[in-house]
Short mmCIF file of C-alpha atoms and ligand atoms in Angstrom, two decimals:
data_model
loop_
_atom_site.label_atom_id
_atom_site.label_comp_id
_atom_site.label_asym_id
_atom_site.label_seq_id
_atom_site.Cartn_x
_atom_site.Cartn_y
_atom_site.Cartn_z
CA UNK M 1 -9.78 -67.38 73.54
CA UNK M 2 -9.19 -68.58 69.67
CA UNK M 3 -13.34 -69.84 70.63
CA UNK M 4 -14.53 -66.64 71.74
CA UNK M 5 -12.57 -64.90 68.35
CA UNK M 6 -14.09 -67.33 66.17
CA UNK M 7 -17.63 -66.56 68.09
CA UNK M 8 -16.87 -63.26 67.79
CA UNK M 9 -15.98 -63.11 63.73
CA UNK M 10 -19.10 -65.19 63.14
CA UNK M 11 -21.39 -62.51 64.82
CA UNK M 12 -19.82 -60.26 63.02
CA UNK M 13 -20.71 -61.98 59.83
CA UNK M 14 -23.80 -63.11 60.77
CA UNK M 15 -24.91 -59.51 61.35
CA UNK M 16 -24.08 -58.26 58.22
CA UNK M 17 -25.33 -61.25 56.50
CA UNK M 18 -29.16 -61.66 58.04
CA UNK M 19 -30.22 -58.33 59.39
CA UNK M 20 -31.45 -55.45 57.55
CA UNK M 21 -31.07 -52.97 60.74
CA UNK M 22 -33.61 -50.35 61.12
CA UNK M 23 -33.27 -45.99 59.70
CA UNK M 24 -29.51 -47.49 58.46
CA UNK M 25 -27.90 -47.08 55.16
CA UNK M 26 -26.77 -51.07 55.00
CA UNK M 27 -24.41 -50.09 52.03
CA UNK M 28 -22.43 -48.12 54.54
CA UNK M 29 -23.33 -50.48 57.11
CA UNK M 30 -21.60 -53.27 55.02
CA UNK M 31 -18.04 -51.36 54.94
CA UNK M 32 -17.95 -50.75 58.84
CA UNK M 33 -17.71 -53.36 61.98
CA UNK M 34 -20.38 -53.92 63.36
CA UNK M 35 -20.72 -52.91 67.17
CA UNK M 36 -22.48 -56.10 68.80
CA UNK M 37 -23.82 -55.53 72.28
CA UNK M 38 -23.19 -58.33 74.96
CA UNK M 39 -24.07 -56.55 77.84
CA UNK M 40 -24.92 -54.08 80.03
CA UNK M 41 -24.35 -52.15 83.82
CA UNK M 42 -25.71 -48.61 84.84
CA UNK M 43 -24.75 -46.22 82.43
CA UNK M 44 -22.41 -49.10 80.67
CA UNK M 45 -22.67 -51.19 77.22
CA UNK M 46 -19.92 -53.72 76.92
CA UNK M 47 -19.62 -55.05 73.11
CA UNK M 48 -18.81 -58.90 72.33
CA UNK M 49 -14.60 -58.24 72.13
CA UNK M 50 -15.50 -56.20 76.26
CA UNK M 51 -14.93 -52.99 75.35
CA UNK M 52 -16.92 -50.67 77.36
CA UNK M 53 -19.34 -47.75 76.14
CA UNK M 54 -21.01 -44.83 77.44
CA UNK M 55 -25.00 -45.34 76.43
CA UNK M 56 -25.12 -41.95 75.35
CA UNK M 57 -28.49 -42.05 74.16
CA UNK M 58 -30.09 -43.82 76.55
CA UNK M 59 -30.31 -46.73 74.09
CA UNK M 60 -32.49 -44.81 72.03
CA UNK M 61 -33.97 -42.34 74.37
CA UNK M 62 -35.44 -45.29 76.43
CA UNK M 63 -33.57 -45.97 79.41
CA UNK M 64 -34.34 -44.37 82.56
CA UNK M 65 -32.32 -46.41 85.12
CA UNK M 66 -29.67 -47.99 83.56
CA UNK M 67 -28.86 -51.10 82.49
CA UNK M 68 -29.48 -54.05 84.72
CA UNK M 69 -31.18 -52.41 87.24
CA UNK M 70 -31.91 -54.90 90.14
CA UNK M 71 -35.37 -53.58 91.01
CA UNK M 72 -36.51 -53.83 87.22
CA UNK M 73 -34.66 -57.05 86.82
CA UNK M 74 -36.58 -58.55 89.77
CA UNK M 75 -39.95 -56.76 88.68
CA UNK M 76 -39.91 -58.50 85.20
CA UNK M 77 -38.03 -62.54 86.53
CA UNK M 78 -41.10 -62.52 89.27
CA UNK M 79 -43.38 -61.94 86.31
CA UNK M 80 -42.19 -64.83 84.69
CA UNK M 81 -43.16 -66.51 87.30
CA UNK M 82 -46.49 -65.94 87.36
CA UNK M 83 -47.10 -65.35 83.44
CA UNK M 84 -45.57 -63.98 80.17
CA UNK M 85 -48.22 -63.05 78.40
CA UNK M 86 -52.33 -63.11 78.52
CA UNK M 87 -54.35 -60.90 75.72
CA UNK M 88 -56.45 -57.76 77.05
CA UNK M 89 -58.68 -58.77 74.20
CA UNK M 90 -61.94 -58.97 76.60
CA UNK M 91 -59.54 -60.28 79.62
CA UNK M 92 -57.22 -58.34 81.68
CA UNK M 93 -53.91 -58.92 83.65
CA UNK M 94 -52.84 -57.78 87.07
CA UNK M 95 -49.71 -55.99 86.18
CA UNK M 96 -51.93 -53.97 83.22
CA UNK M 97 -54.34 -52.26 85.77
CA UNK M 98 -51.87 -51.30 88.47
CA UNK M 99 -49.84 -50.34 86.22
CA UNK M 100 -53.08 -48.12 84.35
CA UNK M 101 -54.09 -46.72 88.25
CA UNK M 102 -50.07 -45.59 89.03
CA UNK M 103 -50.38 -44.03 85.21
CA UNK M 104 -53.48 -41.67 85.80
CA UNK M 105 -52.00 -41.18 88.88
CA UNK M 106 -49.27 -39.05 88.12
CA UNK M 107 -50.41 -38.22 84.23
CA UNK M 108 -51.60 -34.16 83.53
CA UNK M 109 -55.71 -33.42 85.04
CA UNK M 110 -58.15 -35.06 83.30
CA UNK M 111 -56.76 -38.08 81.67
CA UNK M 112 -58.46 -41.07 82.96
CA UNK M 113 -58.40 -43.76 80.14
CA UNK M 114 -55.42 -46.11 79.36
CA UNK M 115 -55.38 -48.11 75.79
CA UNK M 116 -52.14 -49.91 75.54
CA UNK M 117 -49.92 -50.44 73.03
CA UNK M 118 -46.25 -51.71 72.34
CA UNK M 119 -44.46 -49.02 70.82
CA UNK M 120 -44.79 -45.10 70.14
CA UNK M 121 -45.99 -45.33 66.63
CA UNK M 122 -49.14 -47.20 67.34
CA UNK M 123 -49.64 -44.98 70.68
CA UNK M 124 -49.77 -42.11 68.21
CA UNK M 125 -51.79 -44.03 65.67
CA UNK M 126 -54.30 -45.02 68.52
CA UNK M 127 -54.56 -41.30 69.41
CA UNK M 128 -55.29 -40.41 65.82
CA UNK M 129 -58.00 -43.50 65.14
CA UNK M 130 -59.58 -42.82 68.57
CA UNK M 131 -59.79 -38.91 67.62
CA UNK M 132 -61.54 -39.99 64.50
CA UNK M 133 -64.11 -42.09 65.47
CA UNK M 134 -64.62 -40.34 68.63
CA UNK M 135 -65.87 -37.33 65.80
CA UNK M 136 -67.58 -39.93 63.75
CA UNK M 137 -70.02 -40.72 66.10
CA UNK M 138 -70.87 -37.63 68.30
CA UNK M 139 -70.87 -34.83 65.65
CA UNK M 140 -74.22 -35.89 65.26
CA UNK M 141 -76.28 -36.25 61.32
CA UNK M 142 -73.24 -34.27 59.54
CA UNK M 143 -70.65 -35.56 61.49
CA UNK M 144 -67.63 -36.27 61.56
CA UNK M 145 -64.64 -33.78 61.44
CA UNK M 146 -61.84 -36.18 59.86
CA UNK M 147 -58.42 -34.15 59.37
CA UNK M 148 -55.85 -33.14 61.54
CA UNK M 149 -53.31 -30.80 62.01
CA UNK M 150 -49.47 -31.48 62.16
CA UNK M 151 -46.52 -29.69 62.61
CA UNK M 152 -43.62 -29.02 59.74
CA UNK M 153 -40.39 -31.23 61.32
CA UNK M 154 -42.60 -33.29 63.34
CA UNK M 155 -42.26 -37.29 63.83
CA UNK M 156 -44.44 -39.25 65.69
CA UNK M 157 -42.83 -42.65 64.58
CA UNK M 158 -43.05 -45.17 61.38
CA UNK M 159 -46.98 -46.21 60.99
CA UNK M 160 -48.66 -45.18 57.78
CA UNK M 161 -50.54 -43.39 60.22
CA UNK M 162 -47.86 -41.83 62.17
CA UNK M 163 -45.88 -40.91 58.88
CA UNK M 164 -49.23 -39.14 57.79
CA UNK M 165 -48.68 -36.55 60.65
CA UNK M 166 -44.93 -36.70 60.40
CA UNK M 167 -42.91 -33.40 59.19
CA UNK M 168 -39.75 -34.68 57.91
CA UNK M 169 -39.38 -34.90 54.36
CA UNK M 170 -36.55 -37.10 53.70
CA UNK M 171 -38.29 -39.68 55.94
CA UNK M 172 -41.73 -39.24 54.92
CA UNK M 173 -42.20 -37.73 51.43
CA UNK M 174 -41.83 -40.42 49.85
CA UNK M 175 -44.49 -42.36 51.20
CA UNK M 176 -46.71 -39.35 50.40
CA UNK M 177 -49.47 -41.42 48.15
CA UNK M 178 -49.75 -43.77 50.69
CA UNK M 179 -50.44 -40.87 53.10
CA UNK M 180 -53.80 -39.10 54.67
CA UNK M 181 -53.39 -35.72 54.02
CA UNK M 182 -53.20 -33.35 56.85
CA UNK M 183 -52.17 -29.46 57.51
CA UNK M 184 -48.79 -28.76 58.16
CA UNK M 185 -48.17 -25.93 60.52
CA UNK M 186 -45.02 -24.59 60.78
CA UNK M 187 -42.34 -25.71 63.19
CA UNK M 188 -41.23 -23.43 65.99
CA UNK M 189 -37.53 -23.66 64.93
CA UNK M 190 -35.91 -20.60 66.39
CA UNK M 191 -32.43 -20.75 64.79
CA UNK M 192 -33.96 -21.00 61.68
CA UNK M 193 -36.99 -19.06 62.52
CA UNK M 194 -39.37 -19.62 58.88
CA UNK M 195 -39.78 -15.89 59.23
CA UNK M 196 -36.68 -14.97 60.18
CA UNK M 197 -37.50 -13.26 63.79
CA UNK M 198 -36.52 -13.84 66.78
CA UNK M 199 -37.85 -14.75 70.53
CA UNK M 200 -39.55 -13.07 72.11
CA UNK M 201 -39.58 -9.81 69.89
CA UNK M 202 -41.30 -11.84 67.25
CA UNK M 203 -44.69 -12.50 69.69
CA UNK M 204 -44.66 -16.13 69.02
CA UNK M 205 -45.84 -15.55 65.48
CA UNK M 206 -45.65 -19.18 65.16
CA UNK M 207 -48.85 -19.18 66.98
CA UNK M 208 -49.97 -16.61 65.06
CA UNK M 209 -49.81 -18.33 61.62
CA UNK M 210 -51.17 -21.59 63.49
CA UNK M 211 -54.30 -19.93 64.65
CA UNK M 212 -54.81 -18.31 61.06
CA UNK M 213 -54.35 -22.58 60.12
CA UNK M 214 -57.34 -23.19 62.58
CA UNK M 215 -59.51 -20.46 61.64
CA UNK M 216 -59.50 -21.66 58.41
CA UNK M 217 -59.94 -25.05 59.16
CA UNK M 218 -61.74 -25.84 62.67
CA UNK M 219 -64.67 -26.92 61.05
CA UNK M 220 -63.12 -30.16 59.46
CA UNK M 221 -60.25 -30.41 62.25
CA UNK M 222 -60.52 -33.63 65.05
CA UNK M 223 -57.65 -33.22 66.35
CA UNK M 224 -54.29 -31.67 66.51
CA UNK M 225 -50.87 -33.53 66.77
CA UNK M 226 -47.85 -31.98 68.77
CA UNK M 227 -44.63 -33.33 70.50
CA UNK M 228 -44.74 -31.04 73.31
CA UNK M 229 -42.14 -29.00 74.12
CA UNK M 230 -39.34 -30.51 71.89
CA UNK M 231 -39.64 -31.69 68.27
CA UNK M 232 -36.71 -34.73 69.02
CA UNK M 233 -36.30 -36.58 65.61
CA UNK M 234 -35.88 -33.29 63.67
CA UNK M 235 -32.91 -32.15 65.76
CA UNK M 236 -34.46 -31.42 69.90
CA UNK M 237 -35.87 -28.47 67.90
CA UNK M 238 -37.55 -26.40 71.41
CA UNK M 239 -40.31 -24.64 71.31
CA UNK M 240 -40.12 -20.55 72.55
CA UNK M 241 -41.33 -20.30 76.14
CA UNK M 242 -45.53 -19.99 75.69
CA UNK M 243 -46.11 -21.61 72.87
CA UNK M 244 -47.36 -24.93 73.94
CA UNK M 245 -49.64 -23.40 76.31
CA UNK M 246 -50.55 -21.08 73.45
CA UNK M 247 -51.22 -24.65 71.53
CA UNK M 248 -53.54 -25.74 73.85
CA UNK M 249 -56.00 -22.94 74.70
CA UNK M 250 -56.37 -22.29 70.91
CA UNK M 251 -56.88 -26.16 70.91
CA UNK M 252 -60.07 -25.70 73.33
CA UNK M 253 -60.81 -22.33 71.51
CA UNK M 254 -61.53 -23.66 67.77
CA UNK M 255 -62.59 -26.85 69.77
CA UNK M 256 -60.09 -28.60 68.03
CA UNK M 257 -58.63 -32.21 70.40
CA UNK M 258 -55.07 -32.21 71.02
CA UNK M 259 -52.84 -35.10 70.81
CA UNK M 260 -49.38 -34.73 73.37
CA UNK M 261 -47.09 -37.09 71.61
CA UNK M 262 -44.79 -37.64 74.37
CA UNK M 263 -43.07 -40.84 73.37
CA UNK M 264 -39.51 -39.09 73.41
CA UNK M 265 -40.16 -36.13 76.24
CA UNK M 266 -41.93 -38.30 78.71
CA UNK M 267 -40.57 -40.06 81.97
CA UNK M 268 -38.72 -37.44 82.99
CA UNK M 269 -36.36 -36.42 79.99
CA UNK M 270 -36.71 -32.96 80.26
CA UNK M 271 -36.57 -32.36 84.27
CA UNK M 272 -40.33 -33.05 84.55
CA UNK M 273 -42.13 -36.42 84.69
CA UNK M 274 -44.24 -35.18 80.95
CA UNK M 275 -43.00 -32.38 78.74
CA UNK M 276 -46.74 -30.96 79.19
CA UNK M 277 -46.55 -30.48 83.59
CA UNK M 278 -43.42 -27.37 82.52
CA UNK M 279 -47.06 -25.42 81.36
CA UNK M 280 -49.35 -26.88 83.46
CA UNK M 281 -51.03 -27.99 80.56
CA UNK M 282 -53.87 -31.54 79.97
CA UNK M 283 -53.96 -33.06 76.28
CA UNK M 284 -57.33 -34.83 75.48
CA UNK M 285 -54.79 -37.39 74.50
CA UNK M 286 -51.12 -38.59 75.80
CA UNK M 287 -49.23 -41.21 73.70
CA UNK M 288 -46.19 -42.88 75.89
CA UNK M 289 -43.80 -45.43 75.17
CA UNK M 290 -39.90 -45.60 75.20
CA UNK M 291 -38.67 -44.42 79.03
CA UNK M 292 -42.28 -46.00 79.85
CA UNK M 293 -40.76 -49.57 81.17
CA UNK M 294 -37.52 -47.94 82.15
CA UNK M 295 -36.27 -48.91 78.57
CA UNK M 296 -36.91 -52.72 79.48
CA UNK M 297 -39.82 -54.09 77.07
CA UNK M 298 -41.74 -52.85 74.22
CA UNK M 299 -44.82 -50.95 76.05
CA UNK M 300 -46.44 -48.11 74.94
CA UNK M 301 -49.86 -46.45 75.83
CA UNK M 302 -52.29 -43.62 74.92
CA UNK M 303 -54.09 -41.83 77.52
CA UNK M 304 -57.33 -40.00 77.27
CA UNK M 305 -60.49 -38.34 79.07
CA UNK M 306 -63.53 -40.02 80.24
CA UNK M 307 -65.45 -37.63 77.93
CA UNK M 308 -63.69 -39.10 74.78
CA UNK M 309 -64.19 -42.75 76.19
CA UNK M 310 -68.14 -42.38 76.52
CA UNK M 311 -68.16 -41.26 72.96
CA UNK M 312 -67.43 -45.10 72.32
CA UNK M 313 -69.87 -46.60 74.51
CA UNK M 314 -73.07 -47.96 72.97
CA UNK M 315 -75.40 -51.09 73.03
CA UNK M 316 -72.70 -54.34 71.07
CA UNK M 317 -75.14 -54.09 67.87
CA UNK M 318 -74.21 -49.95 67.32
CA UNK M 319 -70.36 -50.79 66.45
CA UNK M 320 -69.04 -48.16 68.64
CA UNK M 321 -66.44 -50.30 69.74
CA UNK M 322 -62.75 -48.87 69.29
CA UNK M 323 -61.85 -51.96 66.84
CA UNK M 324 -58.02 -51.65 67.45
CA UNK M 325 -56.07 -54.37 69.63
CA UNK M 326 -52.56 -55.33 68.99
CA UNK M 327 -51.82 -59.34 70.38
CA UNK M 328 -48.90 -57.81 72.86
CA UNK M 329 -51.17 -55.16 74.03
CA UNK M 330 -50.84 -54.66 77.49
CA UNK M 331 -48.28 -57.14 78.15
CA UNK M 332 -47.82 -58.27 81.82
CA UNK M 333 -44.03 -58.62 81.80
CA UNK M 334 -43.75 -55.13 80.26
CA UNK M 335 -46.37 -53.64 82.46
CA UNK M 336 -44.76 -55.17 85.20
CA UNK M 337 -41.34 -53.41 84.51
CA UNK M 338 -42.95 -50.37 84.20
CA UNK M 339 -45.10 -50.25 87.50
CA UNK M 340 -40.90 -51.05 88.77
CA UNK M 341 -40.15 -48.13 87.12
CA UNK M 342 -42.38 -45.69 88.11
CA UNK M 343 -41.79 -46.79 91.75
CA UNK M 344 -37.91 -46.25 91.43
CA UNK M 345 -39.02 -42.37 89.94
CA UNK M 346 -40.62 -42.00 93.81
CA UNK M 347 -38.58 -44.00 95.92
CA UNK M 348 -34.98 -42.36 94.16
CA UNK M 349 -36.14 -38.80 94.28
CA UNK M 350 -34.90 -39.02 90.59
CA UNK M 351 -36.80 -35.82 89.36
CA UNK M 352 -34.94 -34.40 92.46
CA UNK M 353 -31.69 -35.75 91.93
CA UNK M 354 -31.80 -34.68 88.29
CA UNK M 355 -31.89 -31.10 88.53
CA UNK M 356 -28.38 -30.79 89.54
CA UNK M 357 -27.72 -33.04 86.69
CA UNK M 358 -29.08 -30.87 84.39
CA UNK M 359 -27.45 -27.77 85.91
CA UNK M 360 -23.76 -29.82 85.36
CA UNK M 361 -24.68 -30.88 81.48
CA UNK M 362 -25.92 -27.46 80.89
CA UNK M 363 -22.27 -25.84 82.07
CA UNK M 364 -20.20 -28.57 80.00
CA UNK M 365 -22.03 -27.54 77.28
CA UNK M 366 -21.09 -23.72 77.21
CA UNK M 367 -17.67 -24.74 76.04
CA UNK M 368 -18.81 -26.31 72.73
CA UNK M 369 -19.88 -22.84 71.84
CA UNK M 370 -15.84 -22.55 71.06
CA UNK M 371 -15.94 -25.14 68.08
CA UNK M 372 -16.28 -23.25 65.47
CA UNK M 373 -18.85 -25.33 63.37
CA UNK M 374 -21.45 -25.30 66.51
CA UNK M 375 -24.34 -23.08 65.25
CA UNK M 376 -27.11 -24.03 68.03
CA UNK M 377 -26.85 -25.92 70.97
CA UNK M 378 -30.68 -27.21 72.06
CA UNK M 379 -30.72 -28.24 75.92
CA UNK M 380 -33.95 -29.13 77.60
CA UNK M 381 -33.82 -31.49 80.60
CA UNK M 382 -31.41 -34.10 79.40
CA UNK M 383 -32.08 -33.77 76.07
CA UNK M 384 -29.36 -32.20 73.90
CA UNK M 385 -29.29 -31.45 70.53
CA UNK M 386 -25.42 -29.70 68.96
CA UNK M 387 -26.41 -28.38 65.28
CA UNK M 388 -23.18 -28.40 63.50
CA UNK M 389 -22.83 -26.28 60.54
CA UNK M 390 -20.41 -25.70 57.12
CA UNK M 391 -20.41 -21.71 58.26
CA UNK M 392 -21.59 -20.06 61.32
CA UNK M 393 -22.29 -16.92 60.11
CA UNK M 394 -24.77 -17.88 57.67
CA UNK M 395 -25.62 -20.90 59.48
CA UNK M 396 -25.09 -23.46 56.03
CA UNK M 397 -25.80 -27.02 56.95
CA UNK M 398 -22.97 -29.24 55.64
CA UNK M 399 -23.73 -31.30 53.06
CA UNK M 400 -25.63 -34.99 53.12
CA UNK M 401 -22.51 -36.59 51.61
CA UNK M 402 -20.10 -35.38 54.14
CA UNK M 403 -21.86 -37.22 56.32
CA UNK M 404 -20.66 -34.84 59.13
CA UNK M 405 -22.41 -36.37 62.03
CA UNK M 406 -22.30 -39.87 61.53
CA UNK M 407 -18.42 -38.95 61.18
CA UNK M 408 -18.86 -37.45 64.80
CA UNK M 409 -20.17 -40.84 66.34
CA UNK M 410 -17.87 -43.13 64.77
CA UNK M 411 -15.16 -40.29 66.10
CA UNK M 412 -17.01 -40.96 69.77
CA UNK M 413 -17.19 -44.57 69.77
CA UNK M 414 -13.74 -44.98 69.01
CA UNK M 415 -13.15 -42.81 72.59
CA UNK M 416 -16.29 -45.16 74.31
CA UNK M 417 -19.12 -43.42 73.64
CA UNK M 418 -22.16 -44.76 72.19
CA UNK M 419 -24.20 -41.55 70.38
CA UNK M 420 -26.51 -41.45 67.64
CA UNK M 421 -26.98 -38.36 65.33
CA UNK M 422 -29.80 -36.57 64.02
CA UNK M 423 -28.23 -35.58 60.56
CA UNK M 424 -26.00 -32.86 61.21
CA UNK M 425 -27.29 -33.01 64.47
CA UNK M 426 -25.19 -34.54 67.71
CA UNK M 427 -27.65 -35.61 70.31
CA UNK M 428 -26.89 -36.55 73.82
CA UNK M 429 -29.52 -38.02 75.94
CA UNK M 430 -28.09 -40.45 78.50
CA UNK M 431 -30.15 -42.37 80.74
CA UNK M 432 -31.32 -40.21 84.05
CA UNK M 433 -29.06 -42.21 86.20
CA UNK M 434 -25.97 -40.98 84.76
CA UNK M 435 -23.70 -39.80 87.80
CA UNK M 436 -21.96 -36.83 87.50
CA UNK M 437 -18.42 -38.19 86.32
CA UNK M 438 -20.46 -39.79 83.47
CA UNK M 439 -21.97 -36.54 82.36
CA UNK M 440 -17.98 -34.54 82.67
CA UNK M 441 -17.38 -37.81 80.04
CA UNK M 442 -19.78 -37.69 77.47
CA UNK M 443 -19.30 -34.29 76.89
CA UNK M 444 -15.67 -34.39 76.87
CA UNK M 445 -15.68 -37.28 74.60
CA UNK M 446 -18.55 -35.73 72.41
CA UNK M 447 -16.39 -31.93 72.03
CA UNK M 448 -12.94 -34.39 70.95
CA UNK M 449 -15.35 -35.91 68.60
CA UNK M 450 -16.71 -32.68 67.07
CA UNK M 451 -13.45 -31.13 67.24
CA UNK M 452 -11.38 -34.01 65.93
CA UNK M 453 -13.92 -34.16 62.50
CA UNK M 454 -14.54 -30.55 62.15
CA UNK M 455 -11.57 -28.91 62.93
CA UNK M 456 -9.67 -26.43 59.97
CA UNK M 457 -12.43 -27.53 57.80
C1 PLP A 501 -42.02 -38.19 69.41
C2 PLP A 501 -41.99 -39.61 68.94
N1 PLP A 501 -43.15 -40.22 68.64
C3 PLP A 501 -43.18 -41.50 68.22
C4 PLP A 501 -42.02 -42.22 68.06
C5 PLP A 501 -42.08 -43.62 67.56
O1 PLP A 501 -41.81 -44.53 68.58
P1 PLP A 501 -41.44 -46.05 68.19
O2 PLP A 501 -40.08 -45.99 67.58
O3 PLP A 501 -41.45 -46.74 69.53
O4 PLP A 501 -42.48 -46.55 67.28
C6 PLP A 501 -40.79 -41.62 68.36
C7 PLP A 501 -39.54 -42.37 68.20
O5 PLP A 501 -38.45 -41.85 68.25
C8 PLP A 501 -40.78 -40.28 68.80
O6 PLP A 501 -39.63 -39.63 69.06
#
């Protein structure tokens, strides 16, 4: 016992003293204990001292099955087996093209291609190179349309690339002379509509102003980026019924490619395997990662057409090559996890089993409408999103330094639950596999949370 405390301190120590953890204020970070993670079950973290936590976040929107899940356990130890790692530089691995096949199996009409990556940045940044080059060398003698378009509150992950299309000021502005520069359209963010209307009386002027944006600029537009259906970083912002479908036929209309960055929405987060099957919508381009391996191993990948791919085939001397390869790229033991994981998604019904799910969270949730400092509460799928404010009425944020929902989580992992907030944003997004007495817990735990911080303030 006195061995596991003094393990225990030393972690705790050791932490603080040699990591610099990721999107976290390490002055803060410095003041609080640490929460080590020792291990996991289901729906289950257990930290080094054994308490037990609710992964209410899916451990960062990536786990589909939870934790230790036999089949994906199995799927990645008979890997090893066989081999850890090979490149897909000019070779290729077994696990990489059944995994590819399974992929433009189930992905939207039309997308045919898989380029792998390891994480949803570079899936995003792949999209945006490959859009690129793809105009740089089939827009014939004056070619090459080079900009993009990108959406106000948008974040498609970390990459100087990424952050170039990214919407979210206090992350991104100030890497802005490091940036490309690229047209902002505004963000379909209802409860603070930019223009102050409301759905559907206001006729989706969202796409209105975004066409004018197009009009303006087709002829120097490759490609336009979008998360589809939910902006997640920014808050689960969701877009009004009809607009991403509106996205995509102007897309084809000002021939303009579009990019579905569906790193957070995809694998089944929001009732549907990709955010983009609710409109019956294809992308020229899909970026995946995250839920991808079942949350298992860093694996990402960017779909595409067969008409994009020929625009890169050429005799060696041309250069038409897509130069872009990272060394992980395609990884077997990831790739192997995640053919695992899309097998469970059949075999489990889970798309099935979820919508009742769904139906339960969305009920739980009506009762937070009580606390008087919820102003929105965002539900798509399993993705939640609680928008506390200072006043209702007027809808005030509270202020950075009150720190209101970082507050919330500490609040929630004091009762077991592991969340993580947006801001002054609460987000739930457990892994699919939650049962239903998991789901009656995180929200319980979640409203004593909100209510213990924000009450009589
Ligand atoms: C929509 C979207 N795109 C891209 C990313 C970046 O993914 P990664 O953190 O794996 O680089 C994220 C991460 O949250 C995301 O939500």
């Amino acid at each position: 016992m006195e061995d596991a405390n003094g393990r225990n301190r030393q972690l705790e120590l050791d932490d603080k003293r040699y990591i610099w953890h990721p999107f976290t204020q390490m002055q803060d970070y410095s003041l609080e204990a640490p929460l080590i993670i020792e291990k996991g079950e289901g729906c289950t973290l257990v930290d080094i001292h054994g308490k037990a936590y609710l992964d209410g976040v899916s451990s960062l929107w990536t786990n589909v099955h939870g934790h230790r899940k036999r089949r994906l356990d199995l799927a990645v130890r008979e890997q090893l087996d066989r081999v850890a790692h090979s490149t897909l530089l000019g070779l290729s691995n077994v696990p990489a093209i059944e995994l590819a096949k399974k992929l433009v199996a189930i992905a939207p009409q039309g997308l045919t291609k898989v380029f792998y990556s390891d994480n949803g940045s570079t899936a995003v940044e792949i999209a945006l190179k490959m859009a690129f080059q793809y105009h740089q060398q089939t827009d014939g003698e004056n070619g090459g349309k080079g900009k993009f378009i990108a959406f106000k509150n948008a974040y498609h992950g970390d990459t100087i690339g990424s952050v170039s299309v990214g919407g979210i000021d206090i992350f991104h502005e100030k890497y802005s002379p490091l940036l490309f520069h690229a047209y902002k359209a505004e963000s379909p963010y209802c409860y603070r509509c930019p223009w102050e209307r409301s759905y559907p009386s206001c006729g989706l002027e969202c796409l209105m102003r975004l066409e004018a944006l197009m009009k303006a600029h087709a002829h120097e537009v490759c490609a336009l980026v979008i998360e589809p259906l939910v902006q997640g970083a920014a808050g689960m912002l969701i877009q009004p019924p009809g607009f991403l479908e509106g996205v995509r036929d102007l897309c084809t209309k000002y021939d303009i490619l579009m990019i579905a960055d569906e790193v957070a929405v995809g694998f089944g987060k929001t009732g549907r395997m990709f955010a983009c099957d609710h409109g019956g919508i294809a992308p020229d381009m899909m970026a995946l990662a995250k839920g991808i391996s079942g949350g298992y191993l860093p694996l990402a990948a960017t779909l595409t057409t067969e008409k994009i791919y020929e625009g890169f085939l050429g005799r060696y001397e041309e250069f038409k090559t897509f130069f872009h390869g990272h060394t992980y790229t395609g990884n077997p033991l990831a790739c192997a996890a995640a053919i695992a994981n899309l097998d469970i998604f059949k075999e489990e019904r889970l798309l099935e089993e979820l919508e009742e799910k769904i139906r339960l969270l969305t009920e739980r949730l009506e009762s937070f409408k009580s606390l008087l400092h919820v102003g929105d509460i965002r539900q798509l799928g399993i993705m939640v999103g609680i928008e506390l404010v200072a006043d209702r009425l007027s809808k005030r944020p509270f202020e950075p330094k009150e720190k209101i929902g970082h507050r919330v989580i500490l609040e929630a992992r004091r009762r077991g639950l592991i969340i993580r907030p947006l801001g002054n944003v609460i987000v739930l997004m457990p892994p699919l596999s939650i049962s239903t007495e998991e789901i009656e817990r995180l929200c319980h735990i979640t409203f004593t949370a909100i209510r213990a911080v924000t009450e009589g303030r």
